[in-house]
Amino acid sequence: MGEKFEPKIIGFLCRWCAYAGADLAGTSRMEYPPNVYTIRVNCTGRIDPTFVIKSLAQGADGVLIAGCHPGDCHYMEGNYMMLKRYTLLSRLLEQFGIEKERVRLEWISASEGEKFAKTVHEMTEKIRQLGPLNWNTGKKEGR
Amino acid sequence: MGKLKLGFYWAASCGGCEISVLEIGEKVLDVMAVADIVFWPAAVDFKFSDVEKMEDKSIDVCFFNGAIRNREDEHVAKLLRAKSKVMIAFGSCAVDGCIPGLGNATTVKDIFTRAYHETPSTINPEKVEPQPKYSIPEGELELPELRENVSTLDEVVDVDYYVPGCPPVGEQVWNAIQAIVSGKLPPKGSVVGASDRALCHECERKRLGNKFKTIYRPYEIVPDQEQCLLEQGVICMGPATRGGCGALCPKANMPCWGCYGPSPNIEDQGAKMLSALASNLDSTDEEEIKEALGKVIDPLGKFYKFTLTKSILGRVRK
Ligand code: SF4
Ligand code: SF4
């Protein structure tokens, strides 16, 4: 497994900040691993914890949620909604045996292309160490 | 047309669903007028061998309660499926896994360790554990083995209808029976004897649009009798739970535990409730949020009390 394992990370990025930040990282030709599969959402407040759970259950090794810095939400409070859900969700996922580092919440503004690249880099490496999650094959095992 | 032939069975269950059938009270006589009970281990003395001898599809309707925990549960589910025209998952255990389904929060090995070696009331110096087979001079004794995972009924056999609830309330049991007896059954796969909206729609408590600052466990607060419990910081599962019970618990000033399972169009009751709870917290301060939500001591147990088995993740990682 070792070197061959390429983490599959689903990235839910808010269109006003993190998505624009990712765009900037791209247009500025910053190098970062190609492991994040991006889904653009209008606001992190729109991200139902079900989306995160479903991603993990259907084969993702990690989920990155990134949105505007506190106080900067285009819709006033969406990112605080996400922060509250995330606070509970990451504890819940730990109970399910899913390491905290697999699901990460980051505030990334439209001008922080570098932070986006760094986050993706760190996350990919961390998950590479943790190994595949393999949830989609795990559930029915041994039934 | 002859009388309807009904079967009842309990797999991994507490017996509450059996009682809920009797909760229809004297209407049970109306049922008896049009139906015969051909199998009901909790109430009438039948043996598995009696069922084995029946012709396939000779039971008209089978009410199956309980989750599939051990090999016997699975075997009887398959047997009854073969013998029944209509198979009903009756009650939360059969529908969603319910409390027995919380076995999926651990492993069989850990359950044995805890139950036979670790509990404060256990004295077991010889480290005896139950064996699936045991020989005595009179012959071999057998115990059904625990399955590695707990399953819902529809994970092991084809299910025609679902009656949720822990247990289903008497009135809804009657509604379900009437639907069956009259032959006016909805399309296969439907939920019978419950509402098609969330519990909050039938709850009479007032929603003032308030948010809470902290979470109270039920014993820590005497909630206002009229206002929505969730708005007062009591974890009420109403927003993520299917209605149909008549909001029994909120009526008694207690929060809903979620026993009717996920409300329609919700895939994962736990994730939905986690979201509803977090969104109702009135704070934008990270530390404050951590502290307030830290009062949910066991998120998995709280949000998936009835539906861990049927949830998207289904069990904890081994
Ligand atoms: S959350 Fe509970 S108390 Fe509030 S309206 Fe819904 S069911 Fe009623
Ligand atoms: S209020 Fe909730 S826990 Fe109480 S009976 Fe109804 S669905 Fe079940």
mmCIF file of N, CA, C and O in Angstrom, chain A residues 48-50 53-54 57 77 80-81 83-85 87-89 91-93 95-99 102 132-133 135 139-143, chain B residues 148-149 151 155 211 267 271-272 274-275 278-279 281 283-284 289 293-294 296-300 304 308 312-318:
data_model
loop_
_atom_site.group_PDB
_atom_site.id
_atom_site.type_symbol
_atom_site.label_atom_id
_atom_site.label_comp_id
_atom_site.label_asym_id
_atom_site.label_seq_id
_atom_site.Cartn_x
_atom_site.Cartn_y
_atom_site.Cartn_z
ATOM 1 N N ASP A 48 -24.653 20.409 5.033
ATOM 2 C CA ASP A 48 -25.337 19.539 5.979
ATOM 3 C C ASP A 48 -24.316 18.488 6.441
ATOM 4 O O ASP A 48 -23.585 17.954 5.606
ATOM 5 N N PRO A 49 -24.244 18.191 7.734
ATOM 6 C CA PRO A 49 -23.314 17.137 8.182
ATOM 7 C C PRO A 49 -23.513 15.831 7.420
ATOM 8 O O PRO A 49 -22.579 15.043 7.276
ATOM 9 N N THR A 50 -24.739 15.631 6.906
ATOM 10 C CA THR A 50 -25.001 14.423 6.102
ATOM 11 C C THR A 50 -24.056 14.360 4.901
ATOM 12 O O THR A 50 -23.601 13.277 4.522
ATOM 13 N N ILE A 53 -20.722 12.980 6.123
ATOM 14 C CA ILE A 53 -20.844 11.560 6.469
ATOM 15 C C ILE A 53 -20.975 10.709 5.213
ATOM 16 O O ILE A 53 -20.348 9.663 5.073
ATOM 17 N N LYS A 54 -21.774 11.194 4.274
ATOM 18 C CA LYS A 54 -21.976 10.453 3.035
ATOM 19 C C LYS A 54 -20.675 10.355 2.231
ATOM 20 O O LYS A 54 -20.369 9.308 1.670
ATOM 21 N N ALA A 57 -18.632 7.740 3.831
ATOM 22 C CA ALA A 57 -19.214 6.405 3.678
ATOM 23 C C ALA A 57 -19.051 5.904 2.249
ATOM 24 O O ALA A 57 -19.041 4.703 2.006
ATOM 25 N N GLU A 77 -23.942 34.819 8.843
ATOM 26 C CA GLU A 77 -23.662 33.859 9.909
ATOM 27 C C GLU A 77 -23.423 32.429 9.462
ATOM 28 O O GLU A 77 -23.327 31.535 10.283
ATOM 29 N N TYR A 80 -20.474 30.592 10.959
ATOM 30 C CA TYR A 80 -20.662 30.246 12.383
ATOM 31 C C TYR A 80 -21.534 28.995 12.510
ATOM 32 O O TYR A 80 -21.328 28.153 13.379
ATOM 33 N N MET A 81 -22.534 28.880 11.633
ATOM 34 C CA MET A 81 -23.364 27.668 11.616
ATOM 35 C C MET A 81 -22.469 26.448 11.418
ATOM 36 O O MET A 81 -22.594 25.450 12.101
ATOM 37 N N LEU A 83 -19.254 26.212 11.922
ATOM 38 C CA LEU A 83 -18.364 26.027 13.077
ATOM 39 C C LEU A 83 -19.079 25.247 14.174
ATOM 40 O O LEU A 83 -18.518 24.327 14.774
ATOM 41 N N LYS A 84 -20.342 25.606 14.408
ATOM 42 C CA LYS A 84 -21.097 24.914 15.460
ATOM 43 C C LYS A 84 -21.317 23.446 15.093
ATOM 44 O O LYS A 84 -21.110 22.544 15.904
ATOM 45 N N ARG A 85 -21.725 23.212 13.852
ATOM 46 C CA ARG A 85 -21.949 21.822 13.435
ATOM 47 C C ARG A 85 -20.652 21.031 13.482
ATOM 48 O O ARG A 85 -20.615 19.888 13.932
ATOM 49 N N THR A 87 -18.048 21.490 15.304
ATOM 50 C CA THR A 87 -17.616 21.231 16.680
ATOM 51 C C THR A 87 -18.209 19.918 17.192
ATOM 52 O O THR A 87 -17.522 19.105 17.809
ATOM 53 N N LEU A 88 -19.480 19.706 16.918
ATOM 54 C CA LEU A 88 -20.129 18.463 17.353
ATOM 55 C C LEU A 88 -19.766 17.294 16.433
ATOM 56 O O LEU A 88 -19.520 16.185 16.880
ATOM 57 N N LEU A 89 -19.749 17.596 15.135
ATOM 58 C CA LEU A 89 -19.521 16.539 14.149
ATOM 59 C C LEU A 89 -18.167 15.857 14.343
ATOM 60 O O LEU A 89 -18.058 14.637 14.268
ATOM 61 N N ARG A 91 -16.491 15.479 17.005
ATOM 62 C CA ARG A 91 -16.554 14.576 18.173
ATOM 63 C C ARG A 91 -17.329 13.313 17.831
ATOM 64 O O ARG A 91 -16.976 12.205 18.237
ATOM 65 N N LEU A 92 -18.408 13.488 17.076
ATOM 66 C CA LEU A 92 -19.219 12.335 16.682
ATOM 67 C C LEU A 92 -18.397 11.366 15.827
ATOM 68 O O LEU A 92 -18.397 10.154 16.061
ATOM 69 N N LEU A 93 -17.675 11.930 14.860
ATOM 70 C CA LEU A 93 -16.898 11.064 13.962
ATOM 71 C C LEU A 93 -15.813 10.312 14.719
ATOM 72 O O LEU A 93 -15.520 9.158 14.405
ATOM 73 N N GLN A 95 -16.137 9.178 17.656
ATOM 74 C CA GLN A 95 -16.815 8.026 18.257
ATOM 75 C C GLN A 95 -16.998 6.901 17.236
ATOM 76 O O GLN A 95 -17.021 5.730 17.593
ATOM 77 N N PHE A 96 -17.169 7.287 15.982
ATOM 78 C CA PHE A 96 -17.314 6.278 14.927
ATOM 79 C C PHE A 96 -15.961 5.658 14.550
ATOM 80 O O PHE A 96 -15.892 4.770 13.711
ATOM 81 N N GLY A 97 -14.895 6.181 15.157
ATOM 82 C CA GLY A 97 -13.565 5.639 14.863
ATOM 83 C C GLY A 97 -12.904 6.329 13.685
ATOM 84 O O GLY A 97 -11.959 5.803 13.097
ATOM 85 N N ILE A 98 -13.411 7.502 13.324
ATOM 86 C CA ILE A 98 -12.829 8.256 12.204
ATOM 87 C C ILE A 98 -11.960 9.367 12.791
ATOM 88 O O ILE A 98 -12.457 10.234 13.520
ATOM 89 N N GLU A 99 -10.668 9.314 12.491
ATOM 90 C CA GLU A 99 -9.726 10.247 13.103
ATOM 91 C C GLU A 99 -10.109 11.694 12.806
ATOM 92 O O GLU A 99 -10.498 12.029 11.697
ATOM 93 N N ARG A 102 -9.149 13.675 9.621
ATOM 94 C CA ARG A 102 -9.733 13.364 8.317
ATOM 95 C C ARG A 102 -10.763 14.404 7.894
ATOM 96 O O ARG A 102 -11.081 14.529 6.707
ATOM 97 N N PRO A 132 -5.913 4.512 4.056
ATOM 98 C CA PRO A 132 -7.267 4.622 3.495
ATOM 99 C C PRO A 132 -8.338 4.409 4.563
ATOM 100 O O PRO A 132 -8.120 3.682 5.527
ATOM 101 N N LEU A 133 -9.475 5.048 4.360
ATOM 102 C CA LEU A 133 -10.580 4.864 5.310
ATOM 103 C C LEU A 133 -11.398 3.625 4.948
ATOM 104 O O LEU A 133 -11.840 2.883 5.824
ATOM 105 N N TRP A 135 -14.406 2.993 4.013
ATOM 106 C CA TRP A 135 -15.676 2.770 4.699
ATOM 107 C C TRP A 135 -16.661 1.986 3.843
ATOM 108 O O TRP A 135 -17.407 1.152 4.326
ATOM 109 N N LYS A 139 -18.446 -1.664 6.088
ATOM 110 C CA LYS A 139 -19.667 -1.793 6.880
ATOM 111 C C LYS A 139 -20.220 -3.218 6.968
ATOM 112 O O LYS A 139 -20.542 -3.712 8.014
ATOM 113 N N LYS A 140 -20.309 -3.879 5.832
ATOM 114 C CA LYS A 140 -21.000 -5.164 5.805
ATOM 115 C C LYS A 140 -20.079 -6.325 6.223
ATOM 116 O O LYS A 140 -20.528 -7.445 6.409
ATOM 117 N N GLU A 141 -18.808 -6.003 6.346
ATOM 118 C CA GLU A 141 -17.817 -7.034 6.656
ATOM 119 C C GLU A 141 -18.235 -7.897 7.845
ATOM 120 O O GLU A 141 -18.574 -7.383 8.883
ATOM 121 N N GLY A 142 -18.171 -9.193 7.655
ATOM 122 C CA GLY A 142 -18.394 -10.093 8.779
ATOM 123 C C GLY A 142 -19.829 -10.221 9.214
ATOM 124 O O GLY A 142 -20.120 -10.805 10.243
ATOM 125 N N ARG A 143 -20.720 -9.694 8.446
ATOM 126 C CA ARG A 143 -22.127 -9.791 8.853
ATOM 127 C C ARG A 143 -22.592 -11.213 8.851
ATOM 128 O O ARG A 143 -22.159 -12.001 8.004
ATOM 129 N N GLU B 148 -21.559 -10.611 13.870
ATOM 130 C CA GLU B 148 -20.587 -9.541 14.082
ATOM 131 C C GLU B 148 -21.262 -8.170 14.096
ATOM 132 O O GLU B 148 -20.934 -7.298 14.890
ATOM 133 N N ASN B 149 -22.265 -7.991 13.240
ATOM 134 C CA ASN B 149 -23.027 -6.743 13.216
ATOM 135 C C ASN B 149 -24.494 -7.001 13.500
ATOM 136 O O ASN B 149 -25.023 -8.065 13.175
ATOM 137 N N SER B 151 -28.232 -6.155 12.406
ATOM 138 C CA SER B 151 -28.865 -5.687 11.168
ATOM 139 C C SER B 151 -30.329 -5.375 11.403
ATOM 140 O O SER B 151 -30.950 -5.891 12.331
ATOM 141 N N GLU B 155 -32.265 -5.727 6.053
ATOM 142 C CA GLU B 155 -30.913 -6.058 5.594
ATOM 143 C C GLU B 155 -30.753 -7.564 5.410
ATOM 144 O O GLU B 155 -29.783 -8.007 4.800
ATOM 145 N N LYS B 211 -33.199 31.100 20.398
ATOM 146 C CA LYS B 211 -32.115 30.121 20.405
ATOM 147 C C LYS B 211 -31.647 29.942 21.846
ATOM 148 O O LYS B 211 -31.902 30.800 22.684
ATOM 149 N N GLU B 267 -32.032 11.239 5.330
ATOM 150 C CA GLU B 267 -31.285 9.989 5.172
ATOM 151 C C GLU B 267 -30.693 9.523 6.482
ATOM 152 O O GLU B 267 -30.524 8.330 6.717
ATOM 153 N N ALA B 271 -27.289 12.781 11.851
ATOM 154 C CA ALA B 271 -26.627 13.930 11.234
ATOM 155 C C ALA B 271 -27.582 15.124 11.191
ATOM 156 O O ALA B 271 -27.191 16.267 11.430
ATOM 157 N N LYS B 272 -28.843 14.836 10.891
ATOM 158 C CA LYS B 272 -29.829 15.914 10.786
ATOM 159 C C LYS B 272 -30.058 16.567 12.147
ATOM 160 O O LYS B 272 -30.150 17.782 12.275
ATOM 161 N N LEU B 274 -28.024 16.533 14.736
ATOM 162 C CA LEU B 274 -26.806 17.240 15.131
ATOM 163 C C LEU B 274 -26.824 18.642 14.527
ATOM 164 O O LEU B 274 -26.550 19.634 15.193
ATOM 165 N N SER B 275 -27.216 18.697 13.265
ATOM 166 C CA SER B 275 -27.278 19.966 12.565
ATOM 167 C C SER B 275 -28.329 20.893 13.189
ATOM 168 O O SER B 275 -28.069 22.075 13.434
ATOM 169 N N ALA B 278 -27.060 22.126 16.690
ATOM 170 C CA ALA B 278 -25.973 23.104 16.607
ATOM 171 C C ALA B 278 -26.487 24.439 16.082
ATOM 172 O O ALA B 278 -26.113 25.500 16.584
ATOM 173 N N SER B 279 -27.384 24.397 15.097
ATOM 174 C CA SER B 279 -27.877 25.646 14.502
ATOM 175 C C SER B 279 -28.702 26.466 15.480
ATOM 176 O O SER B 279 -28.864 27.663 15.299
ATOM 177 N N LEU B 281 -28.007 26.902 18.616
ATOM 178 C CA LEU B 281 -27.194 27.480 19.688
ATOM 179 C C LEU B 281 -26.913 28.945 19.367
ATOM 180 O O LEU B 281 -26.497 29.287 18.260
ATOM 181 N N SER B 283 -24.605 31.479 19.687
ATOM 182 C CA SER B 283 -23.249 31.918 19.998
ATOM 183 C C SER B 283 -22.419 31.990 18.724
ATOM 184 O O SER B 283 -22.652 31.237 17.779
ATOM 185 N N THR B 284 -21.456 32.900 18.716
ATOM 186 C CA THR B 284 -20.517 32.954 17.603
ATOM 187 C C THR B 284 -19.090 32.904 18.146
ATOM 188 O O THR B 284 -18.138 33.180 17.435
ATOM 189 N N ILE B 289 -18.939 28.035 22.139
ATOM 190 C CA ILE B 289 -19.566 26.961 21.361
ATOM 191 C C ILE B 289 -19.073 25.606 21.852
ATOM 192 O O ILE B 289 -19.855 24.687 22.097
ATOM 193 N N LEU B 293 -21.704 22.964 23.491
ATOM 194 C CA LEU B 293 -21.960 21.694 22.810
ATOM 195 C C LEU B 293 -21.239 20.528 23.482
ATOM 196 O O LEU B 293 -21.589 19.370 23.274
ATOM 197 N N GLY B 294 -20.255 20.866 24.326
ATOM 198 C CA GLY B 294 -19.589 19.837 25.109
ATOM 199 C C GLY B 294 -20.553 19.169 26.081
ATOM 200 O O GLY B 294 -20.281 18.089 26.606
ATOM 201 N N VAL B 296 -23.212 17.875 25.258
ATOM 202 C CA VAL B 296 -23.682 16.630 24.634
ATOM 203 C C VAL B 296 -22.580 15.610 24.900
ATOM 204 O O VAL B 296 -21.568 15.562 24.211
ATOM 205 N N ILE B 297 -22.768 14.817 25.937
ATOM 206 C CA ILE B 297 -21.681 13.968 26.415
ATOM 207 C C ILE B 297 -21.386 12.812 25.467
ATOM 208 O O ILE B 297 -20.251 12.433 25.268
ATOM 209 N N ASP B 298 -22.430 12.278 24.866
ATOM 210 C CA ASP B 298 -22.268 11.103 24.006
ATOM 211 C C ASP B 298 -23.042 11.348 22.709
ATOM 212 O O ASP B 298 -24.164 10.867 22.551
ATOM 213 N N PRO B 299 -22.443 12.101 21.772
ATOM 214 C CA PRO B 299 -23.194 12.450 20.551
ATOM 215 C C PRO B 299 -23.732 11.218 19.815
ATOM 216 O O PRO B 299 -24.884 11.215 19.373
ATOM 217 N N LEU B 300 -22.936 10.171 19.717
ATOM 218 C CA LEU B 300 -23.397 8.991 18.977
ATOM 219 C C LEU B 300 -24.628 8.378 19.663
ATOM 220 O O LEU B 300 -25.630 8.088 19.027
ATOM 221 N N TYR B 304 -28.045 8.840 17.606
ATOM 222 C CA TYR B 304 -28.318 7.587 16.885
ATOM 223 C C TYR B 304 -28.896 6.519 17.804
ATOM 224 O O TYR B 304 -28.744 5.332 17.529
ATOM 225 N N LEU B 308 -28.677 3.760 14.724
ATOM 226 C CA LEU B 308 -27.267 3.525 14.362
ATOM 227 C C LEU B 308 -27.145 2.494 13.233
ATOM 228 O O LEU B 308 -26.439 2.697 12.250
ATOM 229 N N ILE B 312 -26.174 6.072 7.839
ATOM 230 C CA ILE B 312 -25.283 5.970 6.682
ATOM 231 C C ILE B 312 -23.987 5.239 7.061
ATOM 232 O O ILE B 312 -23.518 4.374 6.333
ATOM 233 N N LEU B 313 -23.433 5.547 8.225
ATOM 234 C CA LEU B 313 -22.188 4.878 8.614
ATOM 235 C C LEU B 313 -22.428 3.465 9.138
ATOM 236 O O LEU B 313 -21.584 2.592 8.998
ATOM 237 N N GLY B 314 -23.572 3.245 9.776
ATOM 238 C CA GLY B 314 -24.014 1.885 10.100
ATOM 239 C C GLY B 314 -23.397 1.224 11.318
ATOM 240 O O GLY B 314 -24.052 0.459 12.006
ATOM 241 N N ARG B 315 -22.156 1.492 11.574
ATOM 242 C CA ARG B 315 -21.488 0.945 12.746
ATOM 243 C C ARG B 315 -20.194 1.723 12.967
ATOM 244 O O ARG B 315 -19.769 2.467 12.086
ATOM 245 N N VAL B 316 -19.589 1.545 14.129
ATOM 246 C CA VAL B 316 -18.299 2.198 14.341
ATOM 247 C C VAL B 316 -17.229 1.334 13.691
ATOM 248 O O VAL B 316 -17.436 0.157 13.432
ATOM 249 N N ARG B 317 -16.102 1.963 13.453
ATOM 250 C CA ARG B 317 -15.007 1.260 12.823
ATOM 251 C C ARG B 317 -14.408 0.266 13.807
ATOM 252 O O ARG B 317 -14.265 0.555 14.983
ATOM 253 N N LYS B 318 -14.058 -0.909 13.297
ATOM 254 C CA LYS B 318 -13.475 -1.915 14.187
ATOM 255 C C LYS B 318 -11.991 -1.668 14.378
ATOM 256 O O LYS B 318 -11.335 -1.162 13.508
#
